[in-house]
């Protein structure tokens, strides 16, 4: 079976919006540590981890062995009608590190479902379906979560169960200057005053992920929280990308902002690749869900075991420190190489590192150039991701066990890719 055959079967079997990277997509067959091998036996350093999901690395013995031991019991699934010991232990770990008062947890299978759960609780609690979401946000693919996602192109339907007020994220919208925190907060206040309906929730990614790894300006989250709390709304921090030490400072992205959320939602990195997500929030908020609800698969024994082993590994090896140190190394290296005229801004929040690709002649965002660099990086042995308002941002987010030597190798690959994909024009 060649890759070309697979591409044809893929196109025949899936709707057109199931996209893949690269003009000639690859299938990954084996992996170890931070390396993956494709259908042709080519080996790559993986600096995207299946969208920040392989958080610790591939074939990590502690996690693999825990999953294998669970499989060996014969119990993969029981449903939540029965007590699931690893799920209870996982909830206990979460309660200890969430930083939310009187926390309780609930497990689902994805980030979208995690946000659905938090939004549902907020709507039940407030009796309102009015949600404040930030510009350029992404919170999931479901009907409710896509309705609070504002990043261009990621809200397929104009319909949705929520009425959404979009608040500025503190970034400039065009060529003009970025608004100040005071201006952003006053604008939100004005619009909520004009509206008068109670607010169910403010939902926020502490570092906007799909938007191209943009942090929020200091003070913005705090200011918005005050405005929304005065209208009765809770704060939901979507930590689907930023959780588990990824930002290199704390366990959660919200902790950089001096706020205490009412709920944290998470998924991606928790299971190091097995499907698990969830919400940890105040008992008052989550108990607001009035009526019966269940997630058949959520936190099943296999996924919960993987998650527990992953969290233990993250804590035992203090991987947030690694995320900070390796992230700093990556950003410094990129800035050193940053003489390349196709490199615009370089940003880093631990191991969420972004490189904006620009047109060397005009300095404008260059999505086609970013696609070329993405493919050239692969051809030089490095997998990275894309994002940004116009798809012109390279996203680097390796497993948090990445070594200093691997970061150096990735920097060399990216340098070669930039020179191959965006030759420096004469005179620049
Ligand atoms: N929230 C954020 C911040 C995300 O990045 C994503 C996924 N990219 C989601 C929610 C949705 O997660 P999932 O794809 O697991 O439903």
Tab-separated table of C-alpha atoms and ligand atoms in Angstrom:
chain	number	residue	atom	x	y	z
A	1	UNK	CA	0.000	0.000	0.000
A	2	UNK	CA	1.649	3.227	-1.142
A	3	UNK	CA	0.942	6.615	0.401
A	4	UNK	CA	-0.657	7.659	-2.881
A	5	UNK	CA	-3.177	4.789	-2.576
A	6	UNK	CA	-3.920	5.829	0.988
A	7	UNK	CA	-4.515	9.423	-0.080
A	8	UNK	CA	-7.055	8.268	-2.666
A	9	UNK	CA	-8.847	6.023	-0.189
A	10	UNK	CA	-8.841	8.854	2.354
A	11	UNK	CA	-10.410	11.266	-0.144
A	12	UNK	CA	-13.058	8.718	-1.119
A	13	UNK	CA	-13.950	7.813	2.457
A	14	UNK	CA	-14.110	11.216	4.190
A	15	UNK	CA	-15.839	14.558	3.673
A	16	UNK	CA	-13.694	17.261	2.098
A	17	UNK	CA	-13.147	19.125	5.365
A	18	UNK	CA	-11.135	16.246	6.892
A	19	UNK	CA	-7.835	17.886	5.999
A	20	UNK	CA	-4.256	16.634	6.199
A	21	UNK	CA	-0.921	18.427	6.189
A	22	UNK	CA	1.342	18.539	3.100
A	23	UNK	CA	0.536	18.240	-0.625
A	24	UNK	CA	1.759	14.611	-0.260
A	25	UNK	CA	0.385	13.548	3.160
A	26	UNK	CA	2.202	10.997	5.284
A	27	UNK	CA	1.047	8.132	7.527
A	28	UNK	CA	2.933	7.583	10.777
A	29	UNK	CA	3.621	3.957	11.584
A	30	UNK	CA	5.957	3.699	14.582
A	31	UNK	CA	7.280	6.039	17.253
A	32	UNK	CA	9.579	6.301	20.234
A	33	UNK	CA	10.454	9.213	22.488
A	34	UNK	CA	10.119	12.338	20.335
A	35	UNK	CA	10.617	10.524	17.011
A	36	UNK	CA	8.071	9.104	14.582
A	37	UNK	CA	8.588	7.007	11.442
A	38	UNK	CA	6.394	7.199	8.354
A	39	UNK	CA	5.101	4.659	5.831
A	40	UNK	CA	8.380	4.874	3.875
A	41	UNK	CA	10.560	4.394	6.935
A	42	UNK	CA	11.549	8.078	7.086
A	43	UNK	CA	12.196	9.271	10.626
A	44	UNK	CA	11.130	12.670	11.930
A	45	UNK	CA	11.544	14.677	15.071
A	46	UNK	CA	7.970	15.399	16.136
A	47	UNK	CA	7.500	18.992	17.307
A	48	UNK	CA	3.712	18.964	17.154
A	49	UNK	CA	2.813	15.773	19.067
A	50	UNK	CA	-0.472	15.205	17.220
A	51	UNK	CA	-1.625	18.751	18.131
A	52	UNK	CA	-0.027	19.049	21.610
A	53	UNK	CA	-1.497	15.713	22.619
A	54	UNK	CA	1.509	13.412	22.921
A	55	UNK	CA	2.490	15.459	25.939
A	56	UNK	CA	5.172	13.221	27.420
A	57	UNK	CA	6.434	11.300	24.378
A	58	UNK	CA	5.931	8.066	22.475
A	59	UNK	CA	6.333	4.610	24.001
A	60	UNK	CA	7.213	5.997	27.427
A	61	UNK	CA	7.726	2.807	29.491
A	62	UNK	CA	5.850	3.994	32.612
A	63	UNK	CA	2.763	4.937	30.599
A	64	UNK	CA	2.914	2.065	28.111
A	65	UNK	CA	3.317	-0.498	30.912
A	66	UNK	CA	0.418	0.942	32.927
A	67	UNK	CA	-1.851	0.752	29.861
A	68	UNK	CA	-0.634	-2.775	29.045
A	69	UNK	CA	-1.366	-3.895	32.629
A	70	UNK	CA	-4.890	-2.471	32.420
A	71	UNK	CA	-5.446	-4.196	29.057
A	72	UNK	CA	-4.242	-7.451	30.589
A	73	UNK	CA	-7.052	-7.324	33.174
A	74	UNK	CA	-9.521	-7.633	30.287
A	75	UNK	CA	-11.313	-4.462	31.409
A	76	UNK	CA	-11.159	-1.721	28.800
A	77	UNK	CA	-14.618	-0.367	29.401
A	78	UNK	CA	-17.240	-0.697	32.091
A	79	UNK	CA	-19.284	2.534	31.727
A	80	UNK	CA	-19.538	4.978	34.586
A	81	UNK	CA	-22.370	2.924	36.114
A	82	UNK	CA	-19.578	1.119	37.950
A	83	UNK	CA	-16.829	2.495	40.151
A	84	UNK	CA	-13.615	3.075	38.179
A	85	UNK	CA	-10.626	3.198	40.480
A	86	UNK	CA	-8.118	4.945	38.159
A	87	UNK	CA	-10.793	7.536	37.348
A	88	UNK	CA	-11.350	8.283	41.030
A	89	UNK	CA	-7.590	8.548	41.601
A	90	UNK	CA	-7.316	10.885	38.607
A	91	UNK	CA	-10.080	13.115	39.959
A	92	UNK	CA	-8.211	13.250	43.267
A	93	UNK	CA	-4.986	14.363	41.526
A	94	UNK	CA	-6.953	17.024	39.673
A	95	UNK	CA	-8.652	18.288	42.807
A	96	UNK	CA	-5.185	18.679	44.352
A	97	UNK	CA	-3.666	20.721	41.502
A	98	UNK	CA	-6.631	22.587	39.973
A	99	UNK	CA	-6.451	25.631	42.262
A	100	UNK	CA	-10.249	25.925	42.110
A	101	UNK	CA	-12.158	26.138	45.422
A	102	UNK	CA	-14.118	23.034	46.493
A	103	UNK	CA	-13.376	21.273	43.196
A	104	UNK	CA	-15.112	18.277	41.639
A	105	UNK	CA	-14.239	16.654	38.302
A	106	UNK	CA	-16.078	15.013	35.431
A	107	UNK	CA	-14.487	13.099	32.552
A	108	UNK	CA	-15.399	13.009	28.866
A	109	UNK	CA	-13.582	12.073	25.653
A	110	UNK	CA	-12.468	15.327	24.042
A	111	UNK	CA	-11.881	19.022	24.480
A	112	UNK	CA	-15.149	19.866	22.760
A	113	UNK	CA	-17.110	17.722	25.179
A	114	UNK	CA	-15.208	19.207	28.098
A	115	UNK	CA	-16.243	22.722	27.054
A	116	UNK	CA	-19.798	21.544	26.350
A	117	UNK	CA	-20.003	20.314	29.921
A	118	UNK	CA	-18.715	23.533	31.456
A	119	UNK	CA	-20.987	25.669	29.263
A	120	UNK	CA	-23.979	23.474	30.080
A	121	UNK	CA	-23.289	23.876	33.793
A	122	UNK	CA	-22.935	27.648	33.411
A	123	UNK	CA	-26.198	27.874	31.474
A	124	UNK	CA	-28.035	25.769	34.089
A	125	UNK	CA	-26.566	27.841	36.914
A	126	UNK	CA	-27.454	31.248	35.448
A	127	UNK	CA	-30.635	30.441	33.565
A	128	UNK	CA	-29.014	32.315	30.661
A	129	UNK	CA	-27.439	31.256	27.369
A	130	UNK	CA	-25.401	34.426	27.033
A	131	UNK	CA	-21.664	33.725	26.800
A	132	UNK	CA	-18.712	36.070	26.442
A	133	UNK	CA	-15.960	34.638	24.211
A	134	UNK	CA	-12.762	36.269	22.993
A	135	UNK	CA	-11.906	37.217	19.431
A	136	UNK	CA	-9.798	34.556	17.624
A	137	UNK	CA	-10.869	31.815	20.044
A	138	UNK	CA	-11.305	28.104	19.356
A	139	UNK	CA	-13.229	25.934	21.800
A	140	UNK	CA	-14.268	22.904	19.767
A	141	UNK	CA	-16.143	21.405	16.873
A	142	UNK	CA	-19.570	20.671	18.366
A	143	UNK	CA	-22.661	22.797	17.892
A	144	UNK	CA	-22.281	24.649	21.188
A	145	UNK	CA	-18.491	24.936	21.233
A	146	UNK	CA	-18.231	26.054	17.601
A	147	UNK	CA	-20.841	28.714	18.388
A	148	UNK	CA	-18.454	30.253	20.946
A	149	UNK	CA	-15.427	29.852	18.628
A	150	UNK	CA	-14.631	33.098	16.847
A	151	UNK	CA	-11.449	32.319	14.909
A	152	UNK	CA	-12.146	32.972	11.234
A	153	UNK	CA	-13.188	29.851	9.373
A	154	UNK	CA	-13.790	27.667	12.443
A	155	UNK	CA	-17.473	28.362	12.988
A	156	UNK	CA	-19.114	26.383	10.192
A	157	UNK	CA	-22.708	27.277	11.105
A	158	UNK	CA	-24.073	30.692	12.061
A	159	UNK	CA	-26.588	28.933	14.336
A	160	UNK	CA	-25.928	27.794	17.850
A	161	UNK	CA	-27.425	27.378	21.291
A	162	UNK	CA	-25.560	30.377	22.754
A	163	UNK	CA	-25.894	34.092	22.325
A	164	UNK	CA	-22.314	35.279	22.137
A	165	UNK	CA	-20.722	38.608	22.953
A	166	UNK	CA	-17.262	38.726	21.412
A	167	UNK	CA	-14.697	40.557	23.550
A	168	UNK	CA	-11.386	41.863	22.186
A	169	UNK	CA	-8.317	39.745	22.905
A	170	UNK	CA	-6.019	42.730	23.264
A	171	UNK	CA	-4.402	42.350	19.839
A	172	UNK	CA	-4.530	44.899	17.059
A	173	UNK	CA	-7.189	44.153	14.482
A	174	UNK	CA	-5.446	45.604	11.452
A	175	UNK	CA	-2.614	48.053	11.109
A	176	UNK	CA	-3.783	50.207	14.024
A	177	UNK	CA	-2.455	49.992	17.591
A	178	UNK	CA	-3.619	47.279	19.993
A	179	UNK	CA	-6.351	48.465	22.385
A	180	UNK	CA	-5.373	48.908	26.033
A	181	UNK	CA	-6.736	46.603	28.745
A	182	UNK	CA	-8.830	49.511	30.068
A	183	UNK	CA	-10.339	50.114	26.611
A	184	UNK	CA	-11.127	46.413	26.171
A	185	UNK	CA	-12.803	46.163	29.589
A	186	UNK	CA	-14.767	49.390	29.120
A	187	UNK	CA	-15.981	48.189	25.719
A	188	UNK	CA	-17.179	44.878	27.161
A	189	UNK	CA	-18.854	46.691	30.046
A	190	UNK	CA	-20.636	49.021	27.643
A	191	UNK	CA	-21.947	46.190	25.516
A	192	UNK	CA	-23.127	44.120	28.458
A	193	UNK	CA	-24.865	47.188	29.903
A	194	UNK	CA	-26.650	47.746	26.614
A	195	UNK	CA	-27.688	44.109	26.517
A	196	UNK	CA	-28.902	43.726	30.128
A	197	UNK	CA	-29.344	39.926	29.941
A	198	UNK	CA	-27.533	37.966	32.651
A	199	UNK	CA	-24.274	36.354	31.572
A	200	UNK	CA	-23.720	32.611	31.958
A	201	UNK	CA	-19.965	32.548	31.446
A	202	UNK	CA	-16.768	34.027	30.117
A	203	UNK	CA	-14.814	31.328	28.279
A	204	UNK	CA	-11.127	31.948	27.612
A	205	UNK	CA	-7.993	30.183	26.362
A	206	UNK	CA	-5.175	31.650	28.514
A	207	UNK	CA	-2.878	31.279	25.485
A	208	UNK	CA	-4.908	31.195	22.275
A	209	UNK	CA	-3.816	27.994	20.557
A	210	UNK	CA	-5.200	27.645	17.068
A	211	UNK	CA	-4.918	31.432	16.706
A	212	UNK	CA	-1.137	30.968	16.678
A	213	UNK	CA	-0.049	30.862	20.337
A	214	UNK	CA	-0.977	34.342	21.483
A	215	UNK	CA	-1.043	35.051	25.210
A	216	UNK	CA	-3.447	37.571	26.702
A	217	UNK	CA	-2.055	40.940	27.802
A	218	UNK	CA	-1.450	41.184	31.566
A	219	UNK	CA	-4.580	42.312	33.394
A	220	UNK	CA	-7.066	41.545	30.603
A	221	UNK	CA	-8.399	38.275	32.006
A	222	UNK	CA	-8.695	39.814	35.456
A	223	UNK	CA	-10.543	42.861	34.120
A	224	UNK	CA	-12.967	40.771	32.030
A	225	UNK	CA	-13.576	38.451	34.931
A	226	UNK	CA	-14.675	41.380	37.107
A	227	UNK	CA	-17.036	42.690	34.437
A	228	UNK	CA	-18.594	39.276	33.833
A	229	UNK	CA	-18.780	38.302	37.526
A	230	UNK	CA	-20.731	41.509	38.198
A	231	UNK	CA	-23.316	40.165	35.743
A	232	UNK	CA	-23.412	36.790	37.500
A	233	UNK	CA	-21.235	34.884	35.009
A	234	UNK	CA	-18.561	32.333	35.831
A	235	UNK	CA	-15.049	32.055	34.378
A	236	UNK	CA	-14.280	28.944	32.330
A	237	UNK	CA	-10.605	28.580	31.437
A	238	UNK	CA	-10.138	26.346	28.418
A	239	UNK	CA	-6.811	24.677	29.222
A	240	UNK	CA	-7.093	22.095	26.455
A	241	UNK	CA	-3.761	23.260	25.002
A	242	UNK	CA	-2.250	25.117	27.951
A	243	UNK	CA	-2.762	22.559	30.732
A	244	UNK	CA	-0.371	20.171	32.459
A	245	UNK	CA	2.646	22.477	32.592
A	246	UNK	CA	2.819	23.134	28.851
A	247	UNK	CA	3.246	26.907	29.380
A	248	UNK	CA	6.335	26.233	31.474
A	249	UNK	CA	5.402	28.393	34.461
A	250	UNK	CA	2.598	26.677	36.286
A	251	UNK	CA	0.329	23.680	35.843
A	252	UNK	CA	-2.293	25.858	34.154
A	253	UNK	CA	-2.214	28.828	31.827
A	254	UNK	CA	-4.656	30.789	33.989
A	255	UNK	CA	-2.126	30.978	36.819
A	256	UNK	CA	-0.136	33.642	34.942
A	257	UNK	CA	-3.135	35.974	35.204
A	258	UNK	CA	-3.895	36.200	38.929
A	259	UNK	CA	-7.451	34.902	38.583
A	260	UNK	CA	-9.230	31.891	40.025
A	261	UNK	CA	-11.515	30.213	37.504
A	262	UNK	CA	-14.789	28.539	38.386
A	263	UNK	CA	-13.985	25.738	35.949
A	264	UNK	CA	-10.981	24.455	34.012
A	265	UNK	CA	-11.517	22.336	30.919
A	266	UNK	CA	-8.828	19.992	29.619
A	267	UNK	CA	-8.209	17.167	27.126
A	268	UNK	CA	-5.368	16.707	24.580
A	269	UNK	CA	-2.212	16.104	26.660
A	270	UNK	CA	-3.892	14.434	29.617
A	271	UNK	CA	-3.883	10.897	28.186
A	272	UNK	CA	-0.594	11.288	26.246
A	273	UNK	CA	-2.590	10.176	23.199
A	274	UNK	CA	-5.478	8.196	24.664
A	275	UNK	CA	-8.828	9.951	24.379
A	276	UNK	CA	-9.783	11.657	27.599
A	277	UNK	CA	-10.923	15.140	28.544
A	278	UNK	CA	-12.899	16.700	31.308
A	279	UNK	CA	-13.749	19.571	33.529
A	280	UNK	CA	-12.738	20.371	37.076
A	281	UNK	CA	-14.792	23.117	38.651
A	282	UNK	CA	-16.433	24.303	41.809
A	283	UNK	CA	-18.981	21.933	43.247
A	284	UNK	CA	-21.502	24.789	43.186
A	285	UNK	CA	-21.081	25.191	39.407
A	286	UNK	CA	-21.003	21.534	38.396
A	287	UNK	CA	-23.846	20.620	40.739
A	288	UNK	CA	-25.946	23.188	38.857
A	289	UNK	CA	-26.502	20.664	36.091
A	290	UNK	CA	-30.034	19.808	36.976
A	291	UNK	CA	-31.229	16.503	35.659
A	292	UNK	CA	-29.414	13.391	34.585
A	293	UNK	CA	-26.427	13.264	32.273
A	294	UNK	CA	-23.781	10.629	31.576
A	295	UNK	CA	-20.668	10.092	29.469
A	296	UNK	CA	-20.578	6.386	28.598
A	297	UNK	CA	-16.901	6.301	27.638
A	298	UNK	CA	-15.685	9.331	29.613
A	299	UNK	CA	-12.748	8.424	31.828
A	300	UNK	CA	-12.998	4.730	30.944
A	301	UNK	CA	-10.539	2.408	32.710
A	302	UNK	CA	-8.018	2.371	29.852
A	303	UNK	CA	-8.002	6.125	29.222
A	304	UNK	CA	-8.065	6.942	32.943
A	305	UNK	CA	-5.105	4.611	33.539
A	306	UNK	CA	-3.134	6.296	30.762
A	307	UNK	CA	-4.063	9.713	32.156
A	308	UNK	CA	-3.088	8.809	35.696
A	309	UNK	CA	0.278	7.481	34.520
A	310	UNK	CA	0.765	10.628	32.410
A	311	UNK	CA	-0.040	13.005	35.260
A	312	UNK	CA	2.244	11.043	37.602
A	313	UNK	CA	5.030	11.240	35.022
A	314	UNK	CA	4.493	14.979	34.532
A	315	UNK	CA	4.572	15.609	38.281
A	316	UNK	CA	7.413	13.195	39.117
A	317	UNK	CA	9.684	14.593	36.388
A	318	UNK	CA	8.566	18.215	36.853
A	319	UNK	CA	8.019	18.509	33.107
A	320	UNK	CA	6.749	22.063	33.423
A	321	UNK	CA	10.336	23.041	34.287
A	322	UNK	CA	11.476	21.192	31.178
A	323	UNK	CA	8.770	23.019	29.181
A	324	UNK	CA	10.118	26.329	30.463
A	325	UNK	CA	13.823	25.577	29.876
A	326	UNK	CA	13.454	23.901	26.478
A	327	UNK	CA	10.912	26.520	25.435
A	328	UNK	CA	13.371	29.314	26.301
A	329	UNK	CA	16.098	27.484	24.369
A	330	UNK	CA	13.827	27.168	21.344
A	331	UNK	CA	12.770	30.807	21.375
A	332	UNK	CA	16.350	32.053	21.837
A	333	UNK	CA	17.539	29.802	19.010
A	334	UNK	CA	14.781	30.990	16.698
A	335	UNK	CA	15.563	34.598	17.476
A	336	UNK	CA	19.245	33.935	16.716
A	337	UNK	CA	18.253	32.398	13.376
A	338	UNK	CA	15.664	35.128	13.079
A	339	UNK	CA	17.742	37.020	10.567
A	340	UNK	CA	15.770	35.156	7.907
A	341	UNK	CA	13.521	37.736	6.233
A	342	UNK	CA	10.543	35.339	6.084
A	343	UNK	CA	10.493	35.180	9.897
A	344	UNK	CA	8.285	37.832	11.462
A	345	UNK	CA	7.580	37.603	15.178
A	346	UNK	CA	8.709	34.692	17.375
A	347	UNK	CA	6.684	34.036	20.580
A	348	UNK	CA	6.943	31.456	23.301
A	349	UNK	CA	4.929	30.356	26.329
A	350	UNK	CA	6.904	27.384	27.607
A	351	UNK	CA	6.650	24.744	24.894
A	352	UNK	CA	4.054	26.640	22.895
A	353	UNK	CA	6.366	28.377	20.446
A	354	UNK	CA	5.181	30.318	17.395
A	355	UNK	CA	6.961	31.664	14.327
A	356	UNK	CA	5.016	34.061	12.104
A	357	UNK	CA	5.937	33.588	8.440
A	358	UNK	CA	5.836	36.818	6.456
A	359	UNK	CA	6.390	37.902	2.888
A	360	UNK	CA	10.012	39.134	2.903
A	361	UNK	CA	9.193	41.974	0.532
A	362	UNK	CA	6.076	43.350	2.252
A	363	UNK	CA	6.224	41.955	5.809
A	364	UNK	CA	2.585	40.809	5.412
A	365	UNK	CA	1.463	37.399	6.768
A	366	UNK	CA	2.290	34.729	4.183
A	367	UNK	CA	0.081	31.621	4.483
A	368	UNK	CA	1.419	30.081	1.251
A	369	UNK	CA	4.974	30.643	2.485
A	370	UNK	CA	4.089	29.031	5.823
A	371	UNK	CA	2.731	25.977	3.966
A	372	UNK	CA	5.992	25.742	2.026
A	373	UNK	CA	8.088	25.984	5.197
A	374	UNK	CA	5.867	23.358	6.873
A	375	UNK	CA	6.527	20.912	4.024
A	376	UNK	CA	10.218	21.790	3.748
A	377	UNK	CA	10.591	21.226	7.509
A	378	UNK	CA	9.127	17.761	7.050
A	379	UNK	CA	11.513	17.128	4.181
A	380	UNK	CA	14.353	18.092	6.521
A	381	UNK	CA	13.091	15.710	9.217
A	382	UNK	CA	10.921	17.929	11.424
A	383	UNK	CA	7.149	17.884	11.974
A	384	UNK	CA	5.620	21.184	13.098
A	385	UNK	CA	2.080	22.628	13.060
A	386	UNK	CA	0.287	25.596	11.539
A	387	UNK	CA	-2.141	28.146	12.948
A	388	UNK	CA	-2.921	31.839	13.109
A	389	UNK	CA	-5.662	34.131	11.825
A	390	UNK	CA	-4.543	33.549	8.254
A	391	UNK	CA	-2.734	30.228	8.716
A	392	UNK	CA	0.703	31.819	8.464
A	393	UNK	CA	2.053	30.848	11.887
A	394	UNK	CA	4.253	27.800	12.466
A	395	UNK	CA	3.486	26.163	15.802
A	396	UNK	CA	6.156	24.189	17.655
A	397	UNK	CA	4.998	22.140	20.634
A	398	UNK	CA	7.075	18.986	21.156
A	399	UNK	CA	6.461	16.448	23.914
A	400	UNK	CA	7.613	17.966	27.192
A	401	UNK	CA	10.435	15.405	27.599
A	402	UNK	CA	12.241	16.949	24.610
A	403	UNK	CA	16.019	17.182	25.163
A	404	UNK	CA	18.361	20.126	24.607
A	405	UNK	CA	20.017	18.189	21.757
A	406	UNK	CA	16.662	17.597	20.069
A	407	UNK	CA	15.847	21.303	20.297
A	408	UNK	CA	19.187	22.094	18.601
A	409	UNK	CA	18.425	19.570	15.860
A	410	UNK	CA	14.964	21.072	15.331
A	411	UNK	CA	16.481	24.553	15.049
A	412	UNK	CA	18.881	23.316	12.349
A	413	UNK	CA	16.017	21.591	10.464
A	414	UNK	CA	13.906	24.729	10.575
A	415	UNK	CA	16.782	26.890	9.417
A	416	UNK	CA	17.359	24.600	6.412
A	417	UNK	CA	13.602	24.517	5.726
A	418	UNK	CA	13.362	28.309	5.749
A	419	UNK	CA	16.238	28.636	3.318
A	420	UNK	CA	14.798	25.938	1.041
A	421	UNK	CA	11.209	27.225	1.105
A	422	UNK	CA	11.778	30.934	1.255
A	423	UNK	CA	15.035	31.725	-0.558
A	424	UNK	CA	16.417	35.064	0.554
A	425	UNK	CA	15.784	37.483	-2.321
A	426	UNK	CA	18.770	39.419	-3.575
A	427	UNK	CA	19.099	42.783	-1.893
A	428	UNK	CA	17.224	41.860	1.318
B	1	LIG	N1	-10.246	23.911	23.058
B	1	LIG	C1	-9.031	24.200	22.564
B	1	LIG	C2	-8.261	25.359	23.129
B	1	LIG	C3	-8.490	23.412	21.541
B	1	LIG	O1	-7.280	23.709	21.040
B	1	LIG	C4	-9.238	22.315	21.053
B	1	LIG	C5	-8.697	21.420	19.954
B	1	LIG	N2	-7.833	21.981	19.041
B	1	LIG	C6	-10.497	22.070	21.601
B	1	LIG	C7	-10.970	22.883	22.608
B	1	LIG	C8	-11.336	20.934	21.123
B	1	LIG	O2	-10.754	19.720	21.475
B	1	LIG	P1	-11.170	18.370	20.689
B	1	LIG	O3	-10.616	18.477	19.303
B	1	LIG	O4	-10.502	17.300	21.525
B	1	LIG	O5	-12.639	18.273	20.729
